[in-house]
Coordinates of C-alpha atoms and ligand atoms in Angstrom, one line a residue:
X112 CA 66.1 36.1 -81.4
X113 CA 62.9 35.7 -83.3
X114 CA 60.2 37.5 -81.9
X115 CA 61.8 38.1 -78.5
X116 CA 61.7 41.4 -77.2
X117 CA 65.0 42.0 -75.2
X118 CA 65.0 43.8 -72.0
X119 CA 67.7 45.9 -70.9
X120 CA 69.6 43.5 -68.1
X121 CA 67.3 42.7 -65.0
X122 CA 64.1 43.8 -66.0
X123 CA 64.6 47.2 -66.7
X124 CA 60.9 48.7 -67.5
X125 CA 59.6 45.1 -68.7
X126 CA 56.2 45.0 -67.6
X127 CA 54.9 41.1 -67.1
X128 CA 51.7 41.2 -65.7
X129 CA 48.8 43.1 -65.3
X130 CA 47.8 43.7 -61.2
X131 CA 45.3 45.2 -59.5
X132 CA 47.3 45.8 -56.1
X133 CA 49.8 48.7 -55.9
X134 CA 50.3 51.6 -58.4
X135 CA 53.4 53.6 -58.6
X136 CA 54.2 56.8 -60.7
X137 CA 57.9 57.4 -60.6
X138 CA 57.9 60.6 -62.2
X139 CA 54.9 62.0 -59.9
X140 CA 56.2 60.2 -57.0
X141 CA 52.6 58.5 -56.6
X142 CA 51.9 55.3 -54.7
X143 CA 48.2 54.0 -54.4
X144 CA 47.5 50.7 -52.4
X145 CA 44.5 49.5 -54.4
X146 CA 43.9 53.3 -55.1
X147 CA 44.3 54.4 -51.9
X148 CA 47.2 57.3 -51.8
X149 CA 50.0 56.2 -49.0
X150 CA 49.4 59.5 -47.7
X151 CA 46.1 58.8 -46.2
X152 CA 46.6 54.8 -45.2
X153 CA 49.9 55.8 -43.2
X154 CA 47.4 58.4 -41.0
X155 CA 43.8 56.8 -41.3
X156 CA 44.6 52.9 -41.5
X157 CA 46.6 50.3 -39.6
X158 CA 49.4 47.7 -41.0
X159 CA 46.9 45.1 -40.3
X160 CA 43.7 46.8 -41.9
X161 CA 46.2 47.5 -44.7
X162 CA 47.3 44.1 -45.0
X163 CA 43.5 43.1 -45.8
X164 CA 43.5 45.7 -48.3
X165 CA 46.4 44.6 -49.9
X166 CA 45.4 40.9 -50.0
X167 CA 41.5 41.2 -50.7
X168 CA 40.9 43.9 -52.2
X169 CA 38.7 46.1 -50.6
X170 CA 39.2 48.0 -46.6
X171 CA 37.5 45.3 -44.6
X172 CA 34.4 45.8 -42.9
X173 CA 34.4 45.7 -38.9
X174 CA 33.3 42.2 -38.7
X175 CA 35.6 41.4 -41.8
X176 CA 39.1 43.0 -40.2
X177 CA 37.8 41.3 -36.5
X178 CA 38.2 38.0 -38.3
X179 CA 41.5 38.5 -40.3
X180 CA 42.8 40.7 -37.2
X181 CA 41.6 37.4 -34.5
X182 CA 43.1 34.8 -37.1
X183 CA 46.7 36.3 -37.7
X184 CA 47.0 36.7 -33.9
X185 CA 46.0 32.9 -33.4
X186 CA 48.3 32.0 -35.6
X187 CA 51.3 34.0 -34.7
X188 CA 52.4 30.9 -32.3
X189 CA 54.7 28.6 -33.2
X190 CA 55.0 25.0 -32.9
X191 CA 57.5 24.8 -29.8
X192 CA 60.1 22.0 -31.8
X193 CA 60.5 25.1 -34.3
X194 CA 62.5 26.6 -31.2
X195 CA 64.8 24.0 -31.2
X196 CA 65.1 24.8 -34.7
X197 CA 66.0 28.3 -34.3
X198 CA 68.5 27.4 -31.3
X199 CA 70.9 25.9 -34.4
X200 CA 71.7 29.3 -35.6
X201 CA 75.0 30.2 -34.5
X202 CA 74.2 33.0 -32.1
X203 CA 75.5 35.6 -34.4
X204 CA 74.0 34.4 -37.8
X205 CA 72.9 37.0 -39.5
X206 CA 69.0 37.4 -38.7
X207 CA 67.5 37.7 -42.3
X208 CA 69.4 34.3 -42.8
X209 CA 67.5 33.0 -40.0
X210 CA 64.6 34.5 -41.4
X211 CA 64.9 33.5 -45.1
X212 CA 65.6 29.6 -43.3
X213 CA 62.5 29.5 -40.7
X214 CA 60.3 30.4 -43.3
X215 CA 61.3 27.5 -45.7
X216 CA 61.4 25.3 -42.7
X217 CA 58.0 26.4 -41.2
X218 CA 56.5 25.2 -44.9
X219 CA 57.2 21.6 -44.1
X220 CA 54.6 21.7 -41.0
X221 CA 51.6 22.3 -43.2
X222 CA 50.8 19.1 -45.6
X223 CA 47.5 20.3 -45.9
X224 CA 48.4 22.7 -47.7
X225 CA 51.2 21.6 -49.5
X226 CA 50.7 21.4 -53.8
X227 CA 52.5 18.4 -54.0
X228 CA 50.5 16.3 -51.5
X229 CA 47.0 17.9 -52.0
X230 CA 47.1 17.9 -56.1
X231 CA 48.5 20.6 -58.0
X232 CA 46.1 22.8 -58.6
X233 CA 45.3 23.3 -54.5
X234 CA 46.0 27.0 -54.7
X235 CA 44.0 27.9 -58.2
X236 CA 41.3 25.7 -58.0
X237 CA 39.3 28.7 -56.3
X238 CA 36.5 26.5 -54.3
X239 CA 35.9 27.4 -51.3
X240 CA 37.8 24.3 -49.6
X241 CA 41.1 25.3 -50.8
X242 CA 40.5 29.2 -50.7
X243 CA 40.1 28.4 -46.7
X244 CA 43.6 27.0 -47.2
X245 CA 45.1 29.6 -49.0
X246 CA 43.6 32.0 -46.3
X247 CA 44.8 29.9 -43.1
X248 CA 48.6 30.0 -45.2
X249 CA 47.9 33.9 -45.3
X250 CA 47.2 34.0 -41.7
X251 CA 50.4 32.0 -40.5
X252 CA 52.4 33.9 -42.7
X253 CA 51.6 37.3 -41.3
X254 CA 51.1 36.1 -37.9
X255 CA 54.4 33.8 -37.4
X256 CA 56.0 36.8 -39.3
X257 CA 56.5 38.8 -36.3
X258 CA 57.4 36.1 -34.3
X259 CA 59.9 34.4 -36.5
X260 CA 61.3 37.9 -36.2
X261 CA 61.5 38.1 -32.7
X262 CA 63.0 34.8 -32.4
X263 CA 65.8 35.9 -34.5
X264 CA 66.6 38.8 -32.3
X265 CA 66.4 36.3 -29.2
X266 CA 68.9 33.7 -30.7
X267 CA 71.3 37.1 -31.1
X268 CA 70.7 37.9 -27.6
X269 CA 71.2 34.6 -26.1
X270 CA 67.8 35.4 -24.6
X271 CA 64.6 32.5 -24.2
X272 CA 61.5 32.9 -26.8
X273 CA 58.8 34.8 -25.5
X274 CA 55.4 33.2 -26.5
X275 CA 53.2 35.8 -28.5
X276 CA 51.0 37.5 -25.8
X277 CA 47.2 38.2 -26.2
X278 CA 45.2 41.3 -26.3
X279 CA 48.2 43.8 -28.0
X280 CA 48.0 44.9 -31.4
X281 CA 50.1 43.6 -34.0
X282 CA 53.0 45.3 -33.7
X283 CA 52.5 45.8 -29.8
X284 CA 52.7 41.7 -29.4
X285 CA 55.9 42.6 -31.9
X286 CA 57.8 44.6 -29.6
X287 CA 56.3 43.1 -26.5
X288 CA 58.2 40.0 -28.0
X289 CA 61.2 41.4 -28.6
X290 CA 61.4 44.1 -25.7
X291 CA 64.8 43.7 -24.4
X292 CA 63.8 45.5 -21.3
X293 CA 62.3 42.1 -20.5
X294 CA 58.6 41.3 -20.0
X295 CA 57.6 41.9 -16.4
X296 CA 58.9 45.9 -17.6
X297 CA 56.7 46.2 -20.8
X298 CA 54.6 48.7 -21.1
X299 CA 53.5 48.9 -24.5
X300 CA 54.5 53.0 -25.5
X301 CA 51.9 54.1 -28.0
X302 CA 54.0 56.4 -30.1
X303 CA 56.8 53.6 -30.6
X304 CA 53.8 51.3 -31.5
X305 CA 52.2 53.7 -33.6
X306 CA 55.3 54.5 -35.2
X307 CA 56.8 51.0 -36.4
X308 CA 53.1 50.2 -37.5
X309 CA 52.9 53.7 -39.7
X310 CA 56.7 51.8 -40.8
X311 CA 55.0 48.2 -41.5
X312 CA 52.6 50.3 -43.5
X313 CA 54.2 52.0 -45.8
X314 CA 57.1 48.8 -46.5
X315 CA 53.6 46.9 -47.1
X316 CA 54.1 46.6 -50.8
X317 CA 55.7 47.9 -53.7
X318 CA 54.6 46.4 -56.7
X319 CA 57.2 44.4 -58.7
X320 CA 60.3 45.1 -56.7
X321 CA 63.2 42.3 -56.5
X322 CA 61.6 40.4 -53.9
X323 CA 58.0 40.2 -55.1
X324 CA 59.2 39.2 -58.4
X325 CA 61.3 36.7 -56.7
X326 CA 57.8 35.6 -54.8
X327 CA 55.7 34.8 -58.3
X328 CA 58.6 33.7 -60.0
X329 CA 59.1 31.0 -57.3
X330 CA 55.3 30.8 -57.1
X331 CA 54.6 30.3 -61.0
X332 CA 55.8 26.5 -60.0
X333 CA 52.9 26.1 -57.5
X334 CA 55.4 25.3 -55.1
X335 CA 53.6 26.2 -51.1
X336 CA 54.0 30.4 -50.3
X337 CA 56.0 29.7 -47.0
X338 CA 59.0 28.1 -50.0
X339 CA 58.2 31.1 -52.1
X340 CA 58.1 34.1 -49.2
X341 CA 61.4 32.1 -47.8
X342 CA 62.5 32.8 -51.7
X343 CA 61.4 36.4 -51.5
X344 CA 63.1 37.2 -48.2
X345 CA 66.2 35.8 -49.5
X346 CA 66.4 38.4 -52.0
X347 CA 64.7 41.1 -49.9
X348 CA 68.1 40.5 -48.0
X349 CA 70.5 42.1 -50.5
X350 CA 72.2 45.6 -49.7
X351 CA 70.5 47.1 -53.4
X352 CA 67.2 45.9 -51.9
X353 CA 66.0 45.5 -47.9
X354 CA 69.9 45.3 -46.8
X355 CA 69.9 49.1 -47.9
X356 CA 68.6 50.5 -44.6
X357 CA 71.2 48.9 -42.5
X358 CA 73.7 49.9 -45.2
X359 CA 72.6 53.3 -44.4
X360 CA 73.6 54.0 -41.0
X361 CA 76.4 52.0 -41.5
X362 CA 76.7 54.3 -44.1
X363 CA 76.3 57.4 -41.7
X364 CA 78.8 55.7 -39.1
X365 CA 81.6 55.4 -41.6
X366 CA 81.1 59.4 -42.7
X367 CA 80.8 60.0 -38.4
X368 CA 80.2 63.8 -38.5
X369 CA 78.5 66.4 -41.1
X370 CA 81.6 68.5 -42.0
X371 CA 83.0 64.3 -43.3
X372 CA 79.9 64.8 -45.8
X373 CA 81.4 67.1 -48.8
X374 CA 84.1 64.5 -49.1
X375 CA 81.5 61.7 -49.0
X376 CA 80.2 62.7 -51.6
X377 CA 83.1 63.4 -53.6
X378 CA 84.1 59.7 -53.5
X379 CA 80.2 58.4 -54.8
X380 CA 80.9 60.7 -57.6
X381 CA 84.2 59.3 -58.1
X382 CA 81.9 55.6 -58.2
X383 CA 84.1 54.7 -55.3
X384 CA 81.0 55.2 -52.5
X385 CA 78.0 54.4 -52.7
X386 CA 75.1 56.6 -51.5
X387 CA 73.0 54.1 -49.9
X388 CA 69.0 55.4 -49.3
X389 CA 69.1 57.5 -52.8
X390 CA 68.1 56.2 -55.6
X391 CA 65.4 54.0 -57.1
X392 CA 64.9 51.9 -60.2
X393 CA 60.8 53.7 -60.4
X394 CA 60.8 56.8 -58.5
X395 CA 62.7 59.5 -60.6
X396 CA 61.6 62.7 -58.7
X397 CA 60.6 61.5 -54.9
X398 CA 59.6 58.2 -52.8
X399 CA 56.6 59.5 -51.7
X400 CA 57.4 57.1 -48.4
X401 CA 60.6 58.7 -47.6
X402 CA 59.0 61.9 -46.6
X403 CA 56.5 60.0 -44.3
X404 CA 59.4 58.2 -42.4
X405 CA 61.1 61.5 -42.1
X406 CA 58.0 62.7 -40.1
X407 CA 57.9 59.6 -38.2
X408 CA 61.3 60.0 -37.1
X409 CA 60.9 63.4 -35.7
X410 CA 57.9 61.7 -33.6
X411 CA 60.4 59.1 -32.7
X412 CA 63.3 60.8 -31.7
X413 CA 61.0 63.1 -29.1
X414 CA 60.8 60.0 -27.3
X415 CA 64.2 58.6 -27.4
X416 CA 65.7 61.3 -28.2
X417 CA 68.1 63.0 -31.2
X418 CA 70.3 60.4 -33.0
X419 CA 73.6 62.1 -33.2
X420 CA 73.5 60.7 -37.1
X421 CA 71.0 62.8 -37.7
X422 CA 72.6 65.7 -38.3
X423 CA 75.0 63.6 -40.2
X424 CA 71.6 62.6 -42.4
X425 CA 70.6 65.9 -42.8
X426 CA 73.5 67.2 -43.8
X427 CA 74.1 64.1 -46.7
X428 CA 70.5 64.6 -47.7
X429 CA 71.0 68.3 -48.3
X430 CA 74.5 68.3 -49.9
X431 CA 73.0 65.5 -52.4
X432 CA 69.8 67.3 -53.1
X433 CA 71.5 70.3 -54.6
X434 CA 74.7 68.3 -56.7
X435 CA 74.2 68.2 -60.3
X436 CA 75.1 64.4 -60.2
X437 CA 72.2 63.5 -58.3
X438 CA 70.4 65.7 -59.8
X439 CA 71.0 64.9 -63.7
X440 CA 71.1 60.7 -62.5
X441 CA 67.3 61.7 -60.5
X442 CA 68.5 60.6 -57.5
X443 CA 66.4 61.4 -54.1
X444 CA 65.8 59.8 -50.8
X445 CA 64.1 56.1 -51.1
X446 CA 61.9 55.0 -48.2
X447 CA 65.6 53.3 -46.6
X448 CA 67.2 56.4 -46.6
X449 CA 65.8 57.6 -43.0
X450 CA 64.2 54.4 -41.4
X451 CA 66.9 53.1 -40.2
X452 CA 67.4 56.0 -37.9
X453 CA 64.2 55.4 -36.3
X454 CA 65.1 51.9 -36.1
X455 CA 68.2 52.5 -34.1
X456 CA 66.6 55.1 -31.7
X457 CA 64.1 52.2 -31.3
X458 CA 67.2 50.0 -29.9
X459 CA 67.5 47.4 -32.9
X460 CA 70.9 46.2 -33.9
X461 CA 71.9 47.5 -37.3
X462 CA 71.8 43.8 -38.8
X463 CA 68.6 43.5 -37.7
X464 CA 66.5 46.5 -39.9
X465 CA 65.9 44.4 -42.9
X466 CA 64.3 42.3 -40.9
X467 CA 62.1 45.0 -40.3
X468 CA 61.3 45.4 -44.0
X469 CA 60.6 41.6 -44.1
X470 CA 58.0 41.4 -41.8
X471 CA 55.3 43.8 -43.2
X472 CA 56.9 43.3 -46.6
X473 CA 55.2 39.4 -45.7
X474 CA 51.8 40.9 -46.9
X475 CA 52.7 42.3 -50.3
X476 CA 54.2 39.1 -51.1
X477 CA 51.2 37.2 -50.5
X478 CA 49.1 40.0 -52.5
X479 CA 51.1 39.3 -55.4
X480 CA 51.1 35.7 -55.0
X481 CA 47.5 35.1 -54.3
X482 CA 46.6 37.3 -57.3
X483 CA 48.9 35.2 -59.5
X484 CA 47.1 32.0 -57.9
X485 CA 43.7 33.4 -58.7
X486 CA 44.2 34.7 -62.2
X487 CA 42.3 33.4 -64.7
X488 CA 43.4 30.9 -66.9
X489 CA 45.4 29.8 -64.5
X490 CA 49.1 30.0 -63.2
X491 CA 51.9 29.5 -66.5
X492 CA 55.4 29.1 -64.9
X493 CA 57.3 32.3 -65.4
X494 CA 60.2 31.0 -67.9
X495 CA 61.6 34.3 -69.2
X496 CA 64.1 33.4 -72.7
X497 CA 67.5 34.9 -73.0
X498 CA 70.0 35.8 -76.3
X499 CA 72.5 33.6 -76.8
X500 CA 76.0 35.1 -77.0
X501 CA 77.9 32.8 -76.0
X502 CA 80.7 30.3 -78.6
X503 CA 79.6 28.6 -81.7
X504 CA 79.4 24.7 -82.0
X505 CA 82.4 23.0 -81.4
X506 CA 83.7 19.2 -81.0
X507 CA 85.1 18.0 -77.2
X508 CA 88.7 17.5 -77.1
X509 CA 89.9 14.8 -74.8
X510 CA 92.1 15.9 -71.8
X511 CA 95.5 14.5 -73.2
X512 CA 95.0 17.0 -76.5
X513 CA 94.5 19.7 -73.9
X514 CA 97.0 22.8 -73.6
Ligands
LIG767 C1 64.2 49.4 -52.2 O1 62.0 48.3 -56.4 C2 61.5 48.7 -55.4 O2 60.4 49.1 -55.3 C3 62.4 48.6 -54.1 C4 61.8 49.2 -52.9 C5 60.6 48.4 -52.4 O3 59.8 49.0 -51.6 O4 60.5 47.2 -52.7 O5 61.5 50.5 -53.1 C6 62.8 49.1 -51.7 O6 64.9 48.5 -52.5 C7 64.6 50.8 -52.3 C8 66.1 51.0 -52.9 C9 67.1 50.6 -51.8 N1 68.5 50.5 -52.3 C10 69.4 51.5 -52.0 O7 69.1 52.6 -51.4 C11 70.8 51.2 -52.5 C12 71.3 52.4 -53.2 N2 70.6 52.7 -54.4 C13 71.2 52.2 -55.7 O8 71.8 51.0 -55.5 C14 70.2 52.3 -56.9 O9 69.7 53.5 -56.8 C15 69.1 51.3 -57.0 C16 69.6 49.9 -56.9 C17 68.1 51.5 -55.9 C18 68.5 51.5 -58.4 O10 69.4 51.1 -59.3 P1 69.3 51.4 -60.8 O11 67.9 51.5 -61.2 O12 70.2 50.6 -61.5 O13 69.8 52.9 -60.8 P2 69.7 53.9 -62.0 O14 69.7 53.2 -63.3 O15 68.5 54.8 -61.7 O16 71.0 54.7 -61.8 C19 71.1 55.9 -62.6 C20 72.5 56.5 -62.3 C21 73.6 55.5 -62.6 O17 74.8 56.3 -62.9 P3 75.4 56.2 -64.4 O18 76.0 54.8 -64.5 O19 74.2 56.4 -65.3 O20 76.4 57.3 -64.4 O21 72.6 56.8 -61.0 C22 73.6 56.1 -60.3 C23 73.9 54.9 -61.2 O22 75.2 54.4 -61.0 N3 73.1 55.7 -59.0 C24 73.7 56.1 -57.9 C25 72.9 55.6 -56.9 N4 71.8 55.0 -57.4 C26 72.0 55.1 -58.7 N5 74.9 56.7 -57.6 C27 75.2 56.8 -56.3 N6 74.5 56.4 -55.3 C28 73.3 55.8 -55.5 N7 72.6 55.4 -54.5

C-alpha cells in the first residue's frame, strides 16, 4: 500500500487526467463543451458543428465545418459484405449488441490505420500523414455511426438496409434510414429532425463517464479507436449507464398510471425499486440536460402527440422532488430520465434508446481519445494498482489430501 492512494470502489472522485474538452460542476449543475454552456450549443449549434467542437477544439469556421460536415457524410456508407455481417444477428439481438459487435468488426477493414500494422506510435506521432489518418478514422466513426444504427433497427425489423441518402443533414439521413414509413413516404419533418439533433447534442459528451473511461482505458494500449469505441459502447450499454433510458419507460410501464406512483416510490425507499433517470455520480443539485430534454419533449409531443406516460413522469418526477430521501441522497432528474419519452413518441422500440445515446455519444469518445493520443509525452497505458486483501501465502495441497 506504499504510496498508493486508494479510491473509494469504481473511481469515486479520482481524477486521472487533466482535459481540455468538457467541464462539469455538479453542485452548480454546469456543463461547458470547451466552455461553451449546453444552454447555448443545444439552441445556437448543431450535433455536427458540435462534434467539431468537441474533437478540435474550437467552433469550425464555414469552410472548416463544410469539410468535416462533406467528409462524415462520405463516409457514413458501408462496405456492402458488412451487410451480410449484420444479417447473422439473430433478428431479435439486442441492438447495442449489434452495435458494440459492428463497431469492433468494422475496425478490421482499415489496415491503414491499424497500430499494429503501421508501427505503434501511428496515432501519436502527430505528422501530418498520420493525423490525416486519425481524422479519416474520426470521419467513419461518426459517419457509419448512424448507419450502423440503422442497420440495427433494420435486422429487428426484418427490413433491407437503406443506403445512406445525399443532401440530408445528419440526423435527417439518420431517420431517413431508419424511417419505418418506408422511403418513397419520407419527408424529412423539421421539428423531429431538429429535435433528435438538439438530443445528439446534449448526449455529445460528458467528461469521464463509464464509457469514456472505458474508451482511453482501452485506448492507452494503442489499440485502433473502432476496438476502443466498440469497448466504450459495450459499457455505454449497461442499465446504470446508456441502458438507463430504456430502463425508464420500462420503468414508467411497470408503475402504468400516476395514482401507482406513491407506492413506487415507497418500494425505491425500501431499496427494492430502483428510480431509474434520478440520480448521478457528478450532478448533486440538477443535470443541466434534463431540463433541455424536458423542453424538447414538449416540442415533440405537439407533433405526435401526448404520451400517456407522461403524466405517469410527471407525477414520479414531482413526488421524488419533494421526498426527504431524494432529497437528503441529492437525487434529481439525469438527462435519461425524460428522453426516452421523446424517443417513444418518435416510434423507436424501447431496446433500441441506448442506441440513441451511442451514436452522438461516438464523438465524445473520440474527443477523449484523440486528446489522450495527442498529449504530450505520449500515451502511458492506464494500469491502475489495487490493495491486496485477499489470503496469505500458503503451500498447494494435492487433490487426494483434499476435503
Ligand atoms: C448517465 O457519468 C456520467 O456522466 C453518466 C452520464 C453521461 O452523460 O455519460 O451522465 C449518463 O449514465 C446518467 C445516469 C443514468 N443512470 C440511471 O439513471 C440509473 C439510476 N441511477 C442510479 O443507478 C445512480 O444514481 C447512478 C448510477 C447514476 C449514480 O450512482 P452512485 O454515484 O453510486 O449514486 P450515489 O452514490 O450518488 O447514491 C447516493 C445514494 C445511495 O443511497 P445510500 O446507499 O447512500 O442510502 O442515493 C441512492 C444510492 O443508493 N441512489 C438511488 C438512486 N441513485 C442513487 N436511490 C434510488 N434511485 C436512484 N436512481
Amino acid at each position: 500500500e506504499k504510496g498508493l492512494r486508494v479510491s473509494d470502489k469504481g473511481f469515486l472522485n479520482t481524477a486521472v487526467l487533466r482535459s481540455e474538452i468538457t467541464f462539469i460542476d455538479g453542485d452548480a449543475g454546469v456543463l461547458r463543451y470547451r466552455g461553451y454552456p449546453i444552454e447555448q450549443l443545444a439552441v445556437q449549434s448543431s450535433h455536427l458543428e458540435t462534434a467539431y467542437l468537441l474533437i478540435y477544439g474550437s467552433l469550425p469556421s464555414k469552410a472548416q465545418f463544410q469539410v468535416f460536415h462533406d467528409e462524415v457524410m462520405h463516409h457514413s456508407v458501408i462496405h456492402s459484405d458488412a451487410e451480410q455481417f449484420f444479417r447473422s444477428f439473430r433478428y431479435d439481438a439486442h441492438p447495442m449488441a449489434m452495435m458494440t459487435t459492428a463497431l469492433a468488426y468494422l475496425g478490421s477493414y482499415y489496415s491503414e490505420a491499424n497500430p499494429s500494422l503501421q508501427g505503434q506510435n501511428l496515432f501519436t506521432r502527430g505528422d501530418a500523414a498520420s493525423l490525416a489518418i486519425m481524422d479519416k478514422q474520426i470521419y467513419r466513426l461518426i459517419g457509419k455511426a448512424t448507419t450502423l444504427a440503422a442497420m440495427a433497427y433494420r435486422v429487428r425489423q426484418g427490413r433491407e438496409f437503406v443506403t445512406p441518402p445525399t443532401g440530408l443533414s445528419y440526423t435527417g439521413s439518420f431517420l431517413y434510414q431508419m424511417d419505418h414509413l418506408g422511403q418513397e413516404n419520407y419527408a424529412p419533418n423539421p421539428v423531429l429532425e431538429k429535435a433528435l439533433d438538439v438530443l445528439f447534442l446534449l448526449h455529445a459528451d460528458h467528461e469521464l463517464n463509464a464509457s469514456a473511461t472505458t474508451v482511453l482505458q482501452t485506448g492507452s494500449s494503442l489499440v485502433d479507436p473502432f476496438s476502443a469505441v466498440a469497448a466504450g459502447c459495450a459499457s455505454l450499454y449497461g442499465p446504470l449507464h446508456g441502458g438507463a433510458n430504456e430502463a425508464v419507460i420500462r420503468m414508467l410501464i411497470s408503475i402504468g398510471k400516476p395514482e401507482n406512483v406513491p407506492a413506487f416510490i415507497e418500494a425505491v425507499k425500501k431499496r427494492e425499486k430502483v428510480l431509474s433517470g434520478f440520480g448521478h455520480r457528478v450532478y448533486k443539485t440538477s443535470d443541466p440536460r434534463s431540463f433541455i430534454v424536458r423542453k424538447t419533449a414538449d416540442e415533440v409531443f405537439k407533433i405526435t402527440g401526448r404520451d400517456d406516460l407522461l403524466d405517469t413522469a410527471m407525477a414520479l418526477h414531482d413526488a421524488a422532488m419533494k421526498d426527504e430521501y431524494f432529497i437528503k441522497r441529492k437525487l434529481a432528474p439525469n438527462v435519461d430520465f425524460w428522453s426516452g419519452l421523446i424517443y417513444r413518441a418518435m416510434g423507436f422500440p424501447n431496446d433500441y434508446f441506448p442506441v440513441l445515446f451511442a451514436v452522438p455519444r461516438v464523438v465524445g469518445w473520440l474527443a477523449h481519445w484523440r486528446q489522450m493520443m495527442l498529449q504530450s509525452g505520449g500515451v502511458k497505458i492506464w494500469r491502475p494498482r489495487q490493495i491486496y486483501v485477499g489470503p496469505g501465502k500458503r503451500d498447494y495441497v494435492p487433490v487426494d489430501e483434499r476435503i
